Rosetta silent file (secondary structure, phi, psi, omega in degrees, C-alpha in Angstrom):
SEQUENCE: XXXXXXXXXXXXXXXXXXXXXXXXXXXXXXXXXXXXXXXXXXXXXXXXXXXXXXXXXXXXXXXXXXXXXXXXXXXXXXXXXXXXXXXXXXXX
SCORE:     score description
SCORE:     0.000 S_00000001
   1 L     0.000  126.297 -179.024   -1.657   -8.481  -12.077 S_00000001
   2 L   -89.770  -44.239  178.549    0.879   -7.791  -15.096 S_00000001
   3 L  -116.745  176.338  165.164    0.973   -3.967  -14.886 S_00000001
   4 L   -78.071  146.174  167.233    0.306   -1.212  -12.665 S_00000001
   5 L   -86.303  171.684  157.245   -2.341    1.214  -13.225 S_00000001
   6 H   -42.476  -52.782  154.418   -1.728    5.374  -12.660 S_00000001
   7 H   -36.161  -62.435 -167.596   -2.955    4.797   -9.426 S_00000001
   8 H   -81.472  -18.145  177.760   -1.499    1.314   -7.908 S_00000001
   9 H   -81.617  -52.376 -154.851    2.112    3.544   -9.149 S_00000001
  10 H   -57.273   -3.853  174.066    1.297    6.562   -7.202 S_00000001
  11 H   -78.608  -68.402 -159.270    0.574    4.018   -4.033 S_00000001
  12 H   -50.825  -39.851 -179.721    3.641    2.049   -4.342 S_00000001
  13 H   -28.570  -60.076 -163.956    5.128    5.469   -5.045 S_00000001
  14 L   -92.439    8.857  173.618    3.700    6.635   -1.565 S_00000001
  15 L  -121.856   30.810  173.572    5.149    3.229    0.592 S_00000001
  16 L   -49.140  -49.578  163.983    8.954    3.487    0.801 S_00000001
  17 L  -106.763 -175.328 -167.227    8.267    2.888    4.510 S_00000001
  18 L   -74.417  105.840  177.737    5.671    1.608    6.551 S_00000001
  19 E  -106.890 -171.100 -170.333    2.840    4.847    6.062 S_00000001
  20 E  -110.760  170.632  167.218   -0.672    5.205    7.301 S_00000001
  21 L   -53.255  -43.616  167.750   -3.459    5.776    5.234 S_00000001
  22 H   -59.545  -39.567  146.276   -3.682    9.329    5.571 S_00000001
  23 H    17.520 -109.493  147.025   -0.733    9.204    3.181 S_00000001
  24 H   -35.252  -53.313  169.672   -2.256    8.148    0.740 S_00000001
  25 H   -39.000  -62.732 -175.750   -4.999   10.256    1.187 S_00000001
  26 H   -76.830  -50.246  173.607   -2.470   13.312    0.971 S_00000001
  27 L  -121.056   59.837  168.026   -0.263   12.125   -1.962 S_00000001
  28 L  -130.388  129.995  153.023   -2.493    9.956   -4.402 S_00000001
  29 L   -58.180   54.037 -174.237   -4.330   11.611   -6.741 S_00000001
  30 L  -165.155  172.667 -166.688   -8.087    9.653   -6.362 S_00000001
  31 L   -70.698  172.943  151.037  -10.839    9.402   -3.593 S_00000001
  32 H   -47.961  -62.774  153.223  -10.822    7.347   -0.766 S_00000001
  33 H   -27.096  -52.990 -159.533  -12.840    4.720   -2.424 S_00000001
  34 H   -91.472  -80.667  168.484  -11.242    4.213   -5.243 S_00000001
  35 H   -22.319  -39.984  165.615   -7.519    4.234   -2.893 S_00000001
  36 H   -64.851  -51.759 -163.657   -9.093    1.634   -0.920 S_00000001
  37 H   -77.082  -23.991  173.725  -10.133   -0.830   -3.727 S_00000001
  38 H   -65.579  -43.476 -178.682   -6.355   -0.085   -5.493 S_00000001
  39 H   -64.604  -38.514  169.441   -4.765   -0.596   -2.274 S_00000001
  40 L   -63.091  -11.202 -178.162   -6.634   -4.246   -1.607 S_00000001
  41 H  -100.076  -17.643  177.680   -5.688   -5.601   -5.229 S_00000001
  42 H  -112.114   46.760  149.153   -1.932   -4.676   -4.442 S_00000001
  43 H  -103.597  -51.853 -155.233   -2.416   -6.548   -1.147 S_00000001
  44 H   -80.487  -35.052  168.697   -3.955   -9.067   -2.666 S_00000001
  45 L   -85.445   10.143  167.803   -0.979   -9.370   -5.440 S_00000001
  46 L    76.394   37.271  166.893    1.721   -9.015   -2.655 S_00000001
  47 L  -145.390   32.806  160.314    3.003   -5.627   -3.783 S_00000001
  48 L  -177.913  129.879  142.379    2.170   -3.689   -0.905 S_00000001
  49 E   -45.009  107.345 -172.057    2.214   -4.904    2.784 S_00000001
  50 E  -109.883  149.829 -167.648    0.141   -4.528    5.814 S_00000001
  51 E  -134.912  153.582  175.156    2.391   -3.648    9.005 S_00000001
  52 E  -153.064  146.027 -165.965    0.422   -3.199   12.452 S_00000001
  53 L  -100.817   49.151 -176.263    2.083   -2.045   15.634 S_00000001
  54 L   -15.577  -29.614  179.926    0.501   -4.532   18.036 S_00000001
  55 L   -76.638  -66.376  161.816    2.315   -2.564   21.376 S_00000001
  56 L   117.905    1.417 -159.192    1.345    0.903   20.665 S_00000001
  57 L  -112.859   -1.496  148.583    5.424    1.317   20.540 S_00000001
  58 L    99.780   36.032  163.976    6.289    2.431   16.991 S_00000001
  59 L  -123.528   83.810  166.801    7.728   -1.334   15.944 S_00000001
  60 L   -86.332  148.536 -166.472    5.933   -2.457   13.269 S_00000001
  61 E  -135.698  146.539 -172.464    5.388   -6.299   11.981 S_00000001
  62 E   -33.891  171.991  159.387    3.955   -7.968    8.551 S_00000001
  63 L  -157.570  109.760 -179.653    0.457   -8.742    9.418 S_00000001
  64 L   -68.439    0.233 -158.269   -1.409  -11.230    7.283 S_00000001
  65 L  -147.958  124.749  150.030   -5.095  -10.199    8.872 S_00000001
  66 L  -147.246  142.522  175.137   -6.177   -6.415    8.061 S_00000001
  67 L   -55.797   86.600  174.457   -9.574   -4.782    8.474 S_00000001
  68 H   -52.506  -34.689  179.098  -10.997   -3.701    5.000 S_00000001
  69 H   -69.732  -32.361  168.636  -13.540   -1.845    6.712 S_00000001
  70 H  -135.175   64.704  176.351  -10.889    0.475    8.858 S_00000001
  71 H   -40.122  -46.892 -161.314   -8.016    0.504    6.322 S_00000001
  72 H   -60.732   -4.633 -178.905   -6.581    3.720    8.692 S_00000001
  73 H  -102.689   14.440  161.937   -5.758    1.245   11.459 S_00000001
  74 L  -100.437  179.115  174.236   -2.472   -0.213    9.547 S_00000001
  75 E  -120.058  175.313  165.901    0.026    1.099    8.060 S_00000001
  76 E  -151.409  151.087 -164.565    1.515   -0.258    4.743 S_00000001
  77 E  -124.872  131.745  162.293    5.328   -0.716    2.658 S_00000001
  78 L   -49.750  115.032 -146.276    5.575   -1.359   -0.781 S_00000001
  79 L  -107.236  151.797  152.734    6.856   -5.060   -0.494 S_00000001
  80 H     3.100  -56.483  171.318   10.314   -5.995   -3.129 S_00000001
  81 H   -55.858  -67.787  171.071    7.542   -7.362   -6.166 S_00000001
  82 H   -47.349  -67.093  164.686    5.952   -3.717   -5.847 S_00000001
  83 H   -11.896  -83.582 -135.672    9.181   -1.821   -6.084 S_00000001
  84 H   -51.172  -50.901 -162.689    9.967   -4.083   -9.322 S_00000001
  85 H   -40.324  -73.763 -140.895    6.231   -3.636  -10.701 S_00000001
  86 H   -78.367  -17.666  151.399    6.836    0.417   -9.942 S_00000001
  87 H   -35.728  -73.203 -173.392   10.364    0.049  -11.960 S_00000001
  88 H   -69.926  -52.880 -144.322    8.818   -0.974  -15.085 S_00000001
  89 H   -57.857  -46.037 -176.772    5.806    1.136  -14.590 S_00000001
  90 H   -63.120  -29.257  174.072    8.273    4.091  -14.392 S_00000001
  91 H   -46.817  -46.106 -170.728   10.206    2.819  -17.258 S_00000001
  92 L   -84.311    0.000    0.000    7.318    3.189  -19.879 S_00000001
């Protein structure tokens, strides 16, 4: 992926720290649908994180394995690449 779309900013936008889905939901302007397939391509480019709290104790760790099908039961952080990506995006 070279740029960000309006979308894939207002996610990265919406991940300074590890959030839930409902987030999103609350500050991206687009459906559910369409937030789910933007959030899986900037998983899939490594510019957004899945964090899962294995414990139940409010410590969350990377997780490499997420459920497409129940996005709400991670959370996710805008990983270092995403920042940069959301840099330029703002820049233009």
């Amino acid at each position: 992926m070279k740029e960000l779309n309006h979308i894939q900013y207002q996610i990265i936008r919406s991940l300074t720290f590890a959030e839930p889905f409902e987030t999103l939901m609350e500050e991206v302007e687009a459906s559910e649908p369409v937030i789910v397939a933007e959030l899986r391509t900037l998983i899939d480019s490594r510019y957004v994180q899945v964090m899962v709290d294995e414990h139940g104790n409010g410590q969350f760790r990377n997780s490499f394995y997420y459920d497409a099908d129940n996005m709400r039961d991670f959370r996710y952080v805008a990983t270092s690449r995403g920042q940069e990506m959301h840099d330029v995006y703002q820049q233009q």
